Structures are given as structure tokens and as C-alpha cells.
mmCIF file of C-alpha atoms in Angstrom:
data_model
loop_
_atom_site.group_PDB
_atom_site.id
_atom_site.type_symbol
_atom_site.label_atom_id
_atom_site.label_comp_id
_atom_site.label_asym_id
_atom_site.label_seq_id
_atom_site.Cartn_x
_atom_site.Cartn_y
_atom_site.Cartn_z
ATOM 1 C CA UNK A 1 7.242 -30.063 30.513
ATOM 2 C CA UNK A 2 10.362 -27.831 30.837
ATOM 3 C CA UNK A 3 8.410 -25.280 31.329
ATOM 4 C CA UNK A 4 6.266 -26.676 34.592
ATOM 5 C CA UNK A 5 10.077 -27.150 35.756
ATOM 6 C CA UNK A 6 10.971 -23.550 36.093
ATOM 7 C CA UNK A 7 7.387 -22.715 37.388
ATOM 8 C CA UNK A 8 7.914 -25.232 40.137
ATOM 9 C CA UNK A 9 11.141 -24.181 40.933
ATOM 10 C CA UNK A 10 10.153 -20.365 41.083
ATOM 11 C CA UNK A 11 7.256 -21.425 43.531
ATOM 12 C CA UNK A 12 9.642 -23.291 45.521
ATOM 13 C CA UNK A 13 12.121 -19.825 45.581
ATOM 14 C CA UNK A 14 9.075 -17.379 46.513
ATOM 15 C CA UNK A 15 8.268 -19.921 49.860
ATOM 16 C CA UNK A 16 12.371 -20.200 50.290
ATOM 17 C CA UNK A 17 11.958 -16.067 50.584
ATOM 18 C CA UNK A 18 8.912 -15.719 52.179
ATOM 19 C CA UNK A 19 10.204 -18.240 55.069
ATOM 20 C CA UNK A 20 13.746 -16.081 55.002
ATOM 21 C CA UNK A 21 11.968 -12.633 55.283
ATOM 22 C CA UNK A 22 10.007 -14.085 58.121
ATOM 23 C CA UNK A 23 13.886 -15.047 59.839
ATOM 24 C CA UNK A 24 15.195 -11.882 59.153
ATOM 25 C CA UNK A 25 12.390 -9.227 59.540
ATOM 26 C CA UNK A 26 10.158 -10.669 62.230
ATOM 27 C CA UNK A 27 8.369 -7.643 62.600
ATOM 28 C CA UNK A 28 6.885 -8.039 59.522
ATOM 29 C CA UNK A 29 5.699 -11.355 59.559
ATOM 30 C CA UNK A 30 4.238 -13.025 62.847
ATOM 31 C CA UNK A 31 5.444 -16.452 62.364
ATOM 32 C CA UNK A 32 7.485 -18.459 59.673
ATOM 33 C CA UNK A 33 4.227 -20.635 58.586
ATOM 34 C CA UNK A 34 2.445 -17.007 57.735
ATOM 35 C CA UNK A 35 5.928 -16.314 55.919
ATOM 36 C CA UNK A 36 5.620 -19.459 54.112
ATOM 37 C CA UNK A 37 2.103 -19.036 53.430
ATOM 38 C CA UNK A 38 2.629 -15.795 51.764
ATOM 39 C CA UNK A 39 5.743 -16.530 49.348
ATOM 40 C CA UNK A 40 3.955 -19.315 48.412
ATOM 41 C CA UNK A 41 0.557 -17.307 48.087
ATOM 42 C CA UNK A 42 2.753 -14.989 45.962
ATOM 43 C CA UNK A 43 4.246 -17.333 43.794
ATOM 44 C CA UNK A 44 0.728 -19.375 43.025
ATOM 45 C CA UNK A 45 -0.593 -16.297 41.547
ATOM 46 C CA UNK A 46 2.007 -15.028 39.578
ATOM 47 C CA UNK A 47 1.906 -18.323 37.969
ATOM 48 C CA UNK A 48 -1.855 -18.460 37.444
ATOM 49 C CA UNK A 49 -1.665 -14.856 35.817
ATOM 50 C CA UNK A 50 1.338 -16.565 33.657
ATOM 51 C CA UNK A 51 -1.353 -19.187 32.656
ATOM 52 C CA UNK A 52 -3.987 -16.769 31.666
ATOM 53 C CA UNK A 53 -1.768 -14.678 29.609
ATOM 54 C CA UNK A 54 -0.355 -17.721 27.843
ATOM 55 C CA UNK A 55 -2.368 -16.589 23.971
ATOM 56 C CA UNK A 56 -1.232 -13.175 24.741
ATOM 57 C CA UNK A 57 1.590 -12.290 22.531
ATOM 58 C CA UNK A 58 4.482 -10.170 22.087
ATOM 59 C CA UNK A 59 2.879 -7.749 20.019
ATOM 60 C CA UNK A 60 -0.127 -7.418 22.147
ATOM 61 C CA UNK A 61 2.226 -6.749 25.031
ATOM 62 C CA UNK A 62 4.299 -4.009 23.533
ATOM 63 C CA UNK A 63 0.731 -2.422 22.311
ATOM 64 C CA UNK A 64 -0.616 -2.503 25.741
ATOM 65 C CA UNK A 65 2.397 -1.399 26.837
ATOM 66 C CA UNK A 66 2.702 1.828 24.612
ATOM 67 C CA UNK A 67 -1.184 2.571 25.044
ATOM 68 C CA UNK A 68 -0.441 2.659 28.834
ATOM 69 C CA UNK A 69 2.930 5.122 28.347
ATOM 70 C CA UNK A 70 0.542 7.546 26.037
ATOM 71 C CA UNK A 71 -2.693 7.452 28.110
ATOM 72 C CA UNK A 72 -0.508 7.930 31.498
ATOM 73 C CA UNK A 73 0.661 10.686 29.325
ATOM 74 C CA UNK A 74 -2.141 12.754 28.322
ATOM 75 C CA UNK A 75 -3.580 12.072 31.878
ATOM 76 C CA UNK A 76 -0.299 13.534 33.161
ATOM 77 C CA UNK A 77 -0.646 16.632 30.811
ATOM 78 C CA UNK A 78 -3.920 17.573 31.720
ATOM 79 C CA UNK A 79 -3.516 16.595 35.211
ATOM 80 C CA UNK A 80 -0.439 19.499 35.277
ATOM 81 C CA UNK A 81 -2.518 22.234 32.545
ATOM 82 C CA UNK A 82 -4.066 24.179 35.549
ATOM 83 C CA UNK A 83 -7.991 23.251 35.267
ATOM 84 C CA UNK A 84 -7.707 22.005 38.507
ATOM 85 C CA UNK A 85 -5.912 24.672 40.381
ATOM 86 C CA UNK A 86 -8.828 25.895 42.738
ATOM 87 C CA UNK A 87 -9.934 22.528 43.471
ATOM 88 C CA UNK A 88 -9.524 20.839 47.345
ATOM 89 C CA UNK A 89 -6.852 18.389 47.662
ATOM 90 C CA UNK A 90 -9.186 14.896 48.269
ATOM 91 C CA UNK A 91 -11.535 15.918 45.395
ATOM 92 C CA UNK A 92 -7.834 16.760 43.203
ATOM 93 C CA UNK A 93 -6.658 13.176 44.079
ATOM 94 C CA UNK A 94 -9.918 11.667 42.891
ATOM 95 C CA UNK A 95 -9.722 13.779 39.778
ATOM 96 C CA UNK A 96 -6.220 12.607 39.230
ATOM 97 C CA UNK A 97 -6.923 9.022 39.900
ATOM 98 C CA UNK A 98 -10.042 9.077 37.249
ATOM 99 C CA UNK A 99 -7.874 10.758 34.839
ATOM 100 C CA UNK A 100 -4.613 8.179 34.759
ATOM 101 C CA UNK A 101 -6.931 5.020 34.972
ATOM 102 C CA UNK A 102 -9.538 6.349 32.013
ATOM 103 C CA UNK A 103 -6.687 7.331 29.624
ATOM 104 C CA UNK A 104 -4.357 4.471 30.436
ATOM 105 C CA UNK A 105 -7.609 2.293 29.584
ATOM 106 C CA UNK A 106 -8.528 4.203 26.195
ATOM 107 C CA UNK A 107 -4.379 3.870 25.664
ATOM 108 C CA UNK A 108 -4.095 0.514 25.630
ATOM 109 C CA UNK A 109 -7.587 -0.923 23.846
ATOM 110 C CA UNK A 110 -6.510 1.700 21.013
ATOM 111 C CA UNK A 111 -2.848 0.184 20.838
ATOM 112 C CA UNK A 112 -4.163 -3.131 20.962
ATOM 113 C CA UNK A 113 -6.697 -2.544 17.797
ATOM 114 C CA UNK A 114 -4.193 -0.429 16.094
ATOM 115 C CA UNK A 115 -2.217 -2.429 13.080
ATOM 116 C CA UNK A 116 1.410 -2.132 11.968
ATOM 117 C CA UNK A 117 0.531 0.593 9.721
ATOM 118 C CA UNK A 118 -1.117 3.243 12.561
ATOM 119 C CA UNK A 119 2.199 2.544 14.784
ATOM 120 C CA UNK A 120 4.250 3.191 11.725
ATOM 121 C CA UNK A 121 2.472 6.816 11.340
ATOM 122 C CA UNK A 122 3.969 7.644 15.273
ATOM 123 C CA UNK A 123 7.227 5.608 15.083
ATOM 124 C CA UNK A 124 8.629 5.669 11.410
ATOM 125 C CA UNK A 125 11.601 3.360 12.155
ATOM 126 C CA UNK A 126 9.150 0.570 12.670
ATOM 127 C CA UNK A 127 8.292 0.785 8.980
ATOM 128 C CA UNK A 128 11.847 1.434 7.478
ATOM 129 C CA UNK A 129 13.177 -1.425 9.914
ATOM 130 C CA UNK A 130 10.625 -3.990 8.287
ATOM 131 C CA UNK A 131 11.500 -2.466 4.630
ATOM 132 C CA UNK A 132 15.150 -2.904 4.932
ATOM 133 C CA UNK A 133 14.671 -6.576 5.989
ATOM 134 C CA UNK A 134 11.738 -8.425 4.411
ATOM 135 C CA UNK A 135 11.692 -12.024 5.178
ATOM 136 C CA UNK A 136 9.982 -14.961 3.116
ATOM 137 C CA UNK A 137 8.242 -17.533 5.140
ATOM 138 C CA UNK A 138 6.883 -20.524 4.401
ATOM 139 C CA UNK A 139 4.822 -22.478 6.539
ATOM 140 C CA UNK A 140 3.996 -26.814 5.404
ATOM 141 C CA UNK A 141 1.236 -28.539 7.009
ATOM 142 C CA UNK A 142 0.623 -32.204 7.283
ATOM 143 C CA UNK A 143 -1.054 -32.731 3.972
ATOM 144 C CA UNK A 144 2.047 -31.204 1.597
ATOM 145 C CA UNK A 145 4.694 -33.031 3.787
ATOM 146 C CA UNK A 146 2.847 -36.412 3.329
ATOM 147 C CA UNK A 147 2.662 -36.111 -0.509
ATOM 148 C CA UNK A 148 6.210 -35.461 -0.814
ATOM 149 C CA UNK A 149 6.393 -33.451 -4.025
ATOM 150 C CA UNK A 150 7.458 -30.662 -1.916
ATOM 151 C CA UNK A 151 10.887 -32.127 -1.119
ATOM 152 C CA UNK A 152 11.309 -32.389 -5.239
ATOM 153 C CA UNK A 153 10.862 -28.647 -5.147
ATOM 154 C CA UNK A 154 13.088 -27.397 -2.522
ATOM 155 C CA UNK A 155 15.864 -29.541 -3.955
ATOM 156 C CA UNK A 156 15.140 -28.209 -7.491
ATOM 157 C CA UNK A 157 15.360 -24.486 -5.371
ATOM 158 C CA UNK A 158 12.534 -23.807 -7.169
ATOM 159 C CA UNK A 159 11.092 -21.600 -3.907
ATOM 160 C CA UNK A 160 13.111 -19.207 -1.973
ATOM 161 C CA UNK A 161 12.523 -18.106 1.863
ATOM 162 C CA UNK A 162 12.923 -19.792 4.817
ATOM 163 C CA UNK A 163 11.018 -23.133 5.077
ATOM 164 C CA UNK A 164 9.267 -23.241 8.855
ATOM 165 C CA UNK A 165 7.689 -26.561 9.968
ATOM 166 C CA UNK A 166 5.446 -26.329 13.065
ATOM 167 C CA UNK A 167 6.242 -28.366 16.146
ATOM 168 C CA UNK A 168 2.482 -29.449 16.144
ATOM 169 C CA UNK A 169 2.543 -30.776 12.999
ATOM 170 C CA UNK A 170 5.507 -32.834 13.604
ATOM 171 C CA UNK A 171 3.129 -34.575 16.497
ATOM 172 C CA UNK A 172 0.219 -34.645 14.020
ATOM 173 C CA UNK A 173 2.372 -37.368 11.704
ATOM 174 C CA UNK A 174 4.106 -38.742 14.211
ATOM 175 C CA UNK A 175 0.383 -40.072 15.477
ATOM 176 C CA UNK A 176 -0.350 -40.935 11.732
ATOM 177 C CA UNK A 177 2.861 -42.928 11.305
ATOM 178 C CA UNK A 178 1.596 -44.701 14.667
ATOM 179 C CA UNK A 179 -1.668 -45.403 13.858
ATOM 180 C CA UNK A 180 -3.396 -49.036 14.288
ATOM 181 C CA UNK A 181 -4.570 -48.106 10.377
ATOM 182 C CA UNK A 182 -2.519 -50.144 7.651
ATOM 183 C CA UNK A 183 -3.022 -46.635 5.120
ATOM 184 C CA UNK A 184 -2.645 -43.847 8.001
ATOM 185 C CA UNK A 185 0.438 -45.520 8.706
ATOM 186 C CA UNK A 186 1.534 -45.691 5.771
ATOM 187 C CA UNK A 187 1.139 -42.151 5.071
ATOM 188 C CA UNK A 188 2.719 -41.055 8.212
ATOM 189 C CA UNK A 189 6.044 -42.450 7.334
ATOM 190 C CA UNK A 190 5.834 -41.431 4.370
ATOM 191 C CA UNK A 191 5.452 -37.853 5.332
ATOM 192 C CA UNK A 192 8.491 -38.689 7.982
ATOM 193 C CA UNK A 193 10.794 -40.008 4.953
ATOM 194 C CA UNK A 194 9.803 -36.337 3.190
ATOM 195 C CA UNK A 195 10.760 -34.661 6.440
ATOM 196 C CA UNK A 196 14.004 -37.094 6.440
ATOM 197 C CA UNK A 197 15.169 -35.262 2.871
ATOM 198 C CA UNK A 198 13.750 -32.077 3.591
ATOM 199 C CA UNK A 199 16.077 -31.354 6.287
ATOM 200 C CA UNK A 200 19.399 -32.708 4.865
ATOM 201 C CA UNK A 201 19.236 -29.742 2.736
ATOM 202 C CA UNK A 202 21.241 -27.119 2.917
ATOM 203 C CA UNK A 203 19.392 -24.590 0.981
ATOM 204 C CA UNK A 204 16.844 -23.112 1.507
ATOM 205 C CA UNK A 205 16.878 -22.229 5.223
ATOM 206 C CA UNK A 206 14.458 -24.940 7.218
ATOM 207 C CA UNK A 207 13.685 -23.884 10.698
ATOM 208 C CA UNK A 208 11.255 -26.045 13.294
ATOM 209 C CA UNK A 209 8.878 -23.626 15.075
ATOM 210 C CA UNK A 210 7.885 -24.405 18.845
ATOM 211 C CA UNK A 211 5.005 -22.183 18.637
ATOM 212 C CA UNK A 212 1.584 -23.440 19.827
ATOM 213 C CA UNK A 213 -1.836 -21.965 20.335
ATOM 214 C CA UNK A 214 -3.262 -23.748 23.261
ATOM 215 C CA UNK A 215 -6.811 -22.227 22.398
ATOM 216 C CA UNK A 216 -6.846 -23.905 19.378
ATOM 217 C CA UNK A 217 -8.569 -27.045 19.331
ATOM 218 C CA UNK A 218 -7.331 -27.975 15.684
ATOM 219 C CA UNK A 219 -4.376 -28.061 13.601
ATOM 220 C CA UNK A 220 -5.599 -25.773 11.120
ATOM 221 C CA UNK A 221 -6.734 -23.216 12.915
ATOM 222 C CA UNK A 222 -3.326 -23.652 14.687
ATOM 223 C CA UNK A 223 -1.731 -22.793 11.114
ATOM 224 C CA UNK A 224 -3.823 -20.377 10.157
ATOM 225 C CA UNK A 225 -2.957 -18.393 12.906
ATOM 226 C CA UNK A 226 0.577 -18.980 12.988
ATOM 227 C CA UNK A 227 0.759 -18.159 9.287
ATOM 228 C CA UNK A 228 -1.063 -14.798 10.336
ATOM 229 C CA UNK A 229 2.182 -14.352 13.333
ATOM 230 C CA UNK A 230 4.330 -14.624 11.346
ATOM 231 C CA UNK A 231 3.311 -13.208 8.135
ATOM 232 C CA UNK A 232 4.102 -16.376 6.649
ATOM 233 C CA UNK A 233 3.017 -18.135 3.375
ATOM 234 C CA UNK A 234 0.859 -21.448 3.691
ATOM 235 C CA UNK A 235 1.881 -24.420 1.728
ATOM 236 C CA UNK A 236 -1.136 -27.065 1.530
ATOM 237 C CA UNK A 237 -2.879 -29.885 -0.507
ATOM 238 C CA UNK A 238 -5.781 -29.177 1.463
ATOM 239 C CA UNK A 239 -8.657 -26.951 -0.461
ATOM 240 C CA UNK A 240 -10.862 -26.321 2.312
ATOM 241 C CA UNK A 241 -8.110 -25.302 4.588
ATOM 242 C CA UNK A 242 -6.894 -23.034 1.500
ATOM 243 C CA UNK A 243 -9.784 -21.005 1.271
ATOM 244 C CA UNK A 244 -9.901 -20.808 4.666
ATOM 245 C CA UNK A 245 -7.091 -18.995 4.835
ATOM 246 C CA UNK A 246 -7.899 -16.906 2.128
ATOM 247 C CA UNK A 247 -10.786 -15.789 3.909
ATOM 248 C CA UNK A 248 -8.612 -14.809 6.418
ATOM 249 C CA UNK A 249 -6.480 -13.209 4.634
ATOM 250 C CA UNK A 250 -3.892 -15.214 4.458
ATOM 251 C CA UNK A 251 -1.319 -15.962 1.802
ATOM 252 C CA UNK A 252 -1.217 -19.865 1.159
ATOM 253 C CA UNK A 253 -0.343 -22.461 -2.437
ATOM 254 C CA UNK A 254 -2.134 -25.595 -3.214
ATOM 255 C CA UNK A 255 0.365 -27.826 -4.914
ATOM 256 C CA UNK A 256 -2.455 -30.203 -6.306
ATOM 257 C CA UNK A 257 -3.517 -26.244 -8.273
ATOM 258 C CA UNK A 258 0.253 -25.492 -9.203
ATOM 259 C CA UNK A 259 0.823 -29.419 -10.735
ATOM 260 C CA UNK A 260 -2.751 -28.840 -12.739
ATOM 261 C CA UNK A 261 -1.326 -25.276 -13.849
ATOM 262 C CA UNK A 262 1.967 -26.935 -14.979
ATOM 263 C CA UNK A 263 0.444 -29.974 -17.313
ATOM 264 C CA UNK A 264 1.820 -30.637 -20.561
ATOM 265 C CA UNK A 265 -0.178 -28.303 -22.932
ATOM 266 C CA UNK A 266 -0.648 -29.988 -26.651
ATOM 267 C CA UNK A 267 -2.428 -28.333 -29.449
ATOM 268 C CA UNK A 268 -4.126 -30.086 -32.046
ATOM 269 C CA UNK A 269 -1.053 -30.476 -34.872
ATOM 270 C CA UNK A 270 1.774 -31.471 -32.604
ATOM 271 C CA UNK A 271 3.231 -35.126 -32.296
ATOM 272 C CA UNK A 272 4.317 -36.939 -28.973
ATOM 273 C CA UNK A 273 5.779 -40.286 -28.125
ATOM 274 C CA UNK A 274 3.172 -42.274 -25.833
ATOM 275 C CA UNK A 275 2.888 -45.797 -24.564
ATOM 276 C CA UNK A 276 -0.526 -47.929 -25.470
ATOM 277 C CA UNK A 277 -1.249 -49.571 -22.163
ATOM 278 C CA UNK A 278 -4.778 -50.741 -22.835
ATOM 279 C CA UNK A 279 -7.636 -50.675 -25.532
ATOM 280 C CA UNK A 280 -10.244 -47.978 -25.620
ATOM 281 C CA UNK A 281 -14.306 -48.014 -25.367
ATOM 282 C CA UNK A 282 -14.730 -48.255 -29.177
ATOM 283 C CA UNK A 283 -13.466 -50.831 -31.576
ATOM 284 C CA UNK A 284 -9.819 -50.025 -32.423
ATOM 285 C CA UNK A 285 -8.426 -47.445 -29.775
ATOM 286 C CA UNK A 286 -5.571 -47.598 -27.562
ATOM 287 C CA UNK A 287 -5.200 -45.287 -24.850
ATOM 288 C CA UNK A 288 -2.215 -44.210 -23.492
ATOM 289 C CA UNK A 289 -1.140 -41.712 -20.500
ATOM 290 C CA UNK A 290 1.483 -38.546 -20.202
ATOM 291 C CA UNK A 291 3.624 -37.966 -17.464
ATOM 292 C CA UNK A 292 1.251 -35.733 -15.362
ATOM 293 C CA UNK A 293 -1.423 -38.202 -16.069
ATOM 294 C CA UNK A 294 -3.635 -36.745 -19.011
ATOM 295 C CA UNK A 295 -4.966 -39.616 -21.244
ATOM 296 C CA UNK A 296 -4.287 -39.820 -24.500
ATOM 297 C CA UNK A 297 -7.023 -42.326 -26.934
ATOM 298 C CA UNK A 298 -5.303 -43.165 -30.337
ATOM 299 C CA UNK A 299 -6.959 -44.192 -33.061
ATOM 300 C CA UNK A 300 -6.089 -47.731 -35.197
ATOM 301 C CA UNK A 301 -4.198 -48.117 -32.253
ATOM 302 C CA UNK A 302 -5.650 -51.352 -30.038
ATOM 303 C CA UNK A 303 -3.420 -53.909 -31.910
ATOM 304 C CA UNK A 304 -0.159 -51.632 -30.412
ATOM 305 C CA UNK A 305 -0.936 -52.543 -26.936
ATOM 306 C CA UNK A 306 2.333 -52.126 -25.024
ATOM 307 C CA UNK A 307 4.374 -50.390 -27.331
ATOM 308 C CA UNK A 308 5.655 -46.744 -28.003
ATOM 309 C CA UNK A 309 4.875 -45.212 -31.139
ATOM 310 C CA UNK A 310 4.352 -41.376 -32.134
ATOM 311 C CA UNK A 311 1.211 -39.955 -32.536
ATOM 312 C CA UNK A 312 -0.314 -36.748 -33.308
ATOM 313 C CA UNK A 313 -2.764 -35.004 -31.680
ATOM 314 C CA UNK A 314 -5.914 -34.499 -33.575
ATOM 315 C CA UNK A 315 -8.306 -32.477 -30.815
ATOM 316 C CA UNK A 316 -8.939 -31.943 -27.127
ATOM 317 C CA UNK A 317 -11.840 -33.003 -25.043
ATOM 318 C CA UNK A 318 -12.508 -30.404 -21.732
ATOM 319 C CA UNK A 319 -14.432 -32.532 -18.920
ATOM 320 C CA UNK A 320 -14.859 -32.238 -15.345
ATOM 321 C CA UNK A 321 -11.622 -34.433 -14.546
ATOM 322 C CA UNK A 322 -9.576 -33.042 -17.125
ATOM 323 C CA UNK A 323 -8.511 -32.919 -20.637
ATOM 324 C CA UNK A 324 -8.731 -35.803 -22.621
ATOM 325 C CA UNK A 325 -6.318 -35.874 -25.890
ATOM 326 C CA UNK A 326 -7.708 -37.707 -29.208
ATOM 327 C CA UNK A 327 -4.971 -38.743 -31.621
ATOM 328 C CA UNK A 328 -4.168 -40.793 -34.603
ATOM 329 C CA UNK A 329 -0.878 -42.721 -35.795
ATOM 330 C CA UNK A 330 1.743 -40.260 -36.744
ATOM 331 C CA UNK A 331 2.566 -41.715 -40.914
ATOM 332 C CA UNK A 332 5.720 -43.076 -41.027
#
């Protein structure tokens, strides 16, 4: 919105000027309505280029920009080598005009495609300047901020960098927290209470990022491509989105794979303290959980419901959910 505001208000300032050149310089302009007509005129199409360079970035820019220098350049150089010495003076000014419009075109598309590493080969500085200060980004979407183990990790400081949440996936929950659906509601403030903790930390660094990509439909692709700005590190529960960004070659963790790499490893032989919440298929087992969820089935054990009492592990089952732990009665 603020930024229809200062579009309005330049409008308004190129009609202000184009009615005060028509005051001052009335040889210019016939009338004050054709003075009106064309700051206004003016000012309309600056502001419609403004809207169609709005997914252009930075970068692009200062490519463009350096492609145009260069090609202008070379043009320049060959304009001023002496090939066209004995040429007539119209035919010269075509020459020269093909010249600095071809190479300033070339210039630019070839800036544009070139990567970091081509500009670093022409201006060295850009590559010692990115050396001497590398930054560690870290980008959450929705699904990681609703489950809330994230918060547990950035107060353990368990990950270092600079946390960056997007300002379009603040909207994302704040719709999910409104929802008319008992469970997307329910999840929404849930990923708001996450957010709530996550930025009453001091440490690390959390930063909310007003960057949007109008030309993306999704919040995703939004991510994706924000991650690829930045040069920024995803942080998801998602597994499509994932290995969509590894297809695009872009850095990201799954905390659902980092909690599955972290489980409780036990090896037939070793003893554990576990529960008996329930009885087992067969006659006499109790089964039992650990504290990342694998289940444990004792044998001898269905009369123990709802107690503690040690067991030891006797072997491991590998199946498509998981590992399931068999284990008898430690002796006394």
C-alpha cells in the first residue's frame, strides 16, 4: 500500500511540473491543459515501466548495467580504430549507431547470463569481498514453524546463522490461524505461539524479510526462489518441497529426516527402562514406547501393564515404518 502512496504522489508532482513549466516557459507548451497532460503523461509511464520491472532485481540491474558500460565500450573502440576513416559522414553515423546499439545488446544479455564466478574473473574484489564475509542464512517455511520443534533448536543454539522468516509466510499462517477449519486453526496458532518464542530470542539473529515475488503464484515457489536470492538454506517438513529444491539446487533440511537420523540406537545386549502401556498381538507381551516413539514388545510382560521395569533388548525388526525392538525382562 505504501508503496501506491509514493507512486501517487510522484504522479501528482510530474502534473504539479508539467502545469508550472507551462507558467513559466510558455513557449514551450501551448496551453496549461497540454502542460498538464504531459507531466501527467510522463509520470503514468514511468510508473508503468516501474510495474514491469517489478521481478527485475538488483543483480540483474547492475549486470545490465555493466554489459551496457563494456558493449558501449568496444563499440567506442572500434568506432575510434580508423576502419572507417574514408567513409561519408551519413553512412559513418549509421555505422556508429549499428555499432553502440549491437554491442550494448550483446553487453548486457552476456552480463545478464554470466554468474558470480565469470564477474569475479574481471572484478576480483567481488570474490575476496564475499570471502571475507560469508553469511549463514536460514530461511523457515510454514510447515517447520507450525511443528514447533524448531523453536527447541534455536534455544538449544544448536544452528548458527541468521534465522530469516518471509513476510509471505507470516500471511500464509495468519490465514491458517483464521480459518473456518477447527484443525487449520488450530495449527495456525500454533505455528503463531512458535513464532511468539522464536523471536524473544536473542540469539541467533532472526530477521523478517519483506521480499515477495509477485510472479509467483505459490508459496513455495516463492521460497524456493528467495532461498536461491539470497543464497540461503531452506528449513522444511515438507518432502516434496525438499526435493524440489534440491532439484534446483538449492540447499534445504527436513527436520522430520534429522529427528529419524537422531533416534535412540539400541543393539541387541543393552538394557533400558520402558513403560508397558498395553498388551501385545501374542499371548503374554507388553509393548512399550521410547521417547522418539520406537516400540518396544517385551516378552512375559502383559501382566506389567502400566509399570516401569528394565528390559533388555533381545533383536531388532527393520519395517517400512520403522524399527521395532523385541525384548525380554531384564533378571533381577
Amino acid at each position: 500500500m505504501s508503496l501506491w502512496v509514493v507512486r501517487i504522489l510522484f504522479l501528482s508532482l510530474c502534473t504539479l511540473a508539467g502545469f508550472a513549466v507551462s507558467q513559466v516557459q510558455p513557449g514551450l507548451v501551448e496551453n496549461s491543459f497540454y502542460g498538464i497532460a504531459i507531466g501527467f503523461g510522463l509520470g503514468g509511464l514511468l510508473i508503468a515501466i516501474d510495474e514491469m520491472l517489478k521481478g527485475f532485481s538488483l543483480r540483474a540491474f547492475s549486470a545490465a548495467t555493466f554489459g551496457l558500460m563494456l558493449g558501449s565500450l568496444i563499440a567506442w573502440l572500434i568506432d575510434h580504430s580508423g576502419l572507417f576513416v574514408y567513409v561519408d559522414e551519413p553512412s559513418r553515423w549509421l555505422i556508429r549507431l549499428c555499432l553502440f546499439v549491437s554491442f550494448s545488446y550483446i553487453g548486457m544479455v552476456l552480463a545478464m547470463r554470466s554468474n558470480k564466478e565469470d564477474f569475479s574473473l574481471i572484478i576480483p574484489y567481488v570474490r575476496f569481498a564475499s570471502q571475507q564475509a560469508p553469511m549463514s542464512l536460514l530461511v523457515l517455511d510454514t510447515s517447520v514453524i507450525i511443528d514447533g520443534r524448531i523453536a527447541e533448536l534455536l534455544e538449544s543454539k544448536f544452528i548458527e546463522g541468521t534465522v530469516v522468516i518471509p513476510r509471505f509466510v507470516l500471511k500464509e499462517l495468519q490465514l491458517i490461524a483464521d480459518s473456518s477449519d477447527a484443525i487449520r486453526r488450530a495449527r495456525g496458532r500454533r505455528g503463531l505461539e512458535t513464532l511468539g518464542r522464536i523471536r524473544k530470542l536473542t540469539r541467533p539473529e532472526i530477521k523478517i524479510h519483506d521480499g515477495d515475488f509477485p510472479e509467483e503464484t505459490t508459496v513455495d515457489a516463492k521460497l524456493i526462489k528467495l532461498c536461491h536470492a539470497l543464497g540461503a538454506k531452506l528449513f522444511t517438513n515438507d518432502f516434496n518441497l525438499g526435493k524440489v529444491a534440491e532439484l534446483q539446487n538449492v540447499g534445504y533440511l527436513n527436520l522430520n529426516q534429522l529427528a529419524s537420523a537422531l533416534k535412540t540406537v539400541l543393539l541387541p545386549g543393552e538394557s533400558v527402562n520402558l513403560k508397558i502401556v498395553r498388551e501385545g498381538k501374542d499371548k503374554g507381551q507388553g509393548v512399550g514406547y521410547m521417547n522418539d516413539g520406537t516400540m518396544v514388545v517385551v516378552n512375559h510382560a502383559a501382566a506389567l501393564v502400566g509399570q516401569s521395569i528394565d528390559v533388555q533388548v533381545q533383536s531388532l525388526l527393520q519395517t517400512g515404518a520403522g524399527v521395532i525392538v523385541f525384548a525380554d525382562i531384564k533378571a533381577a
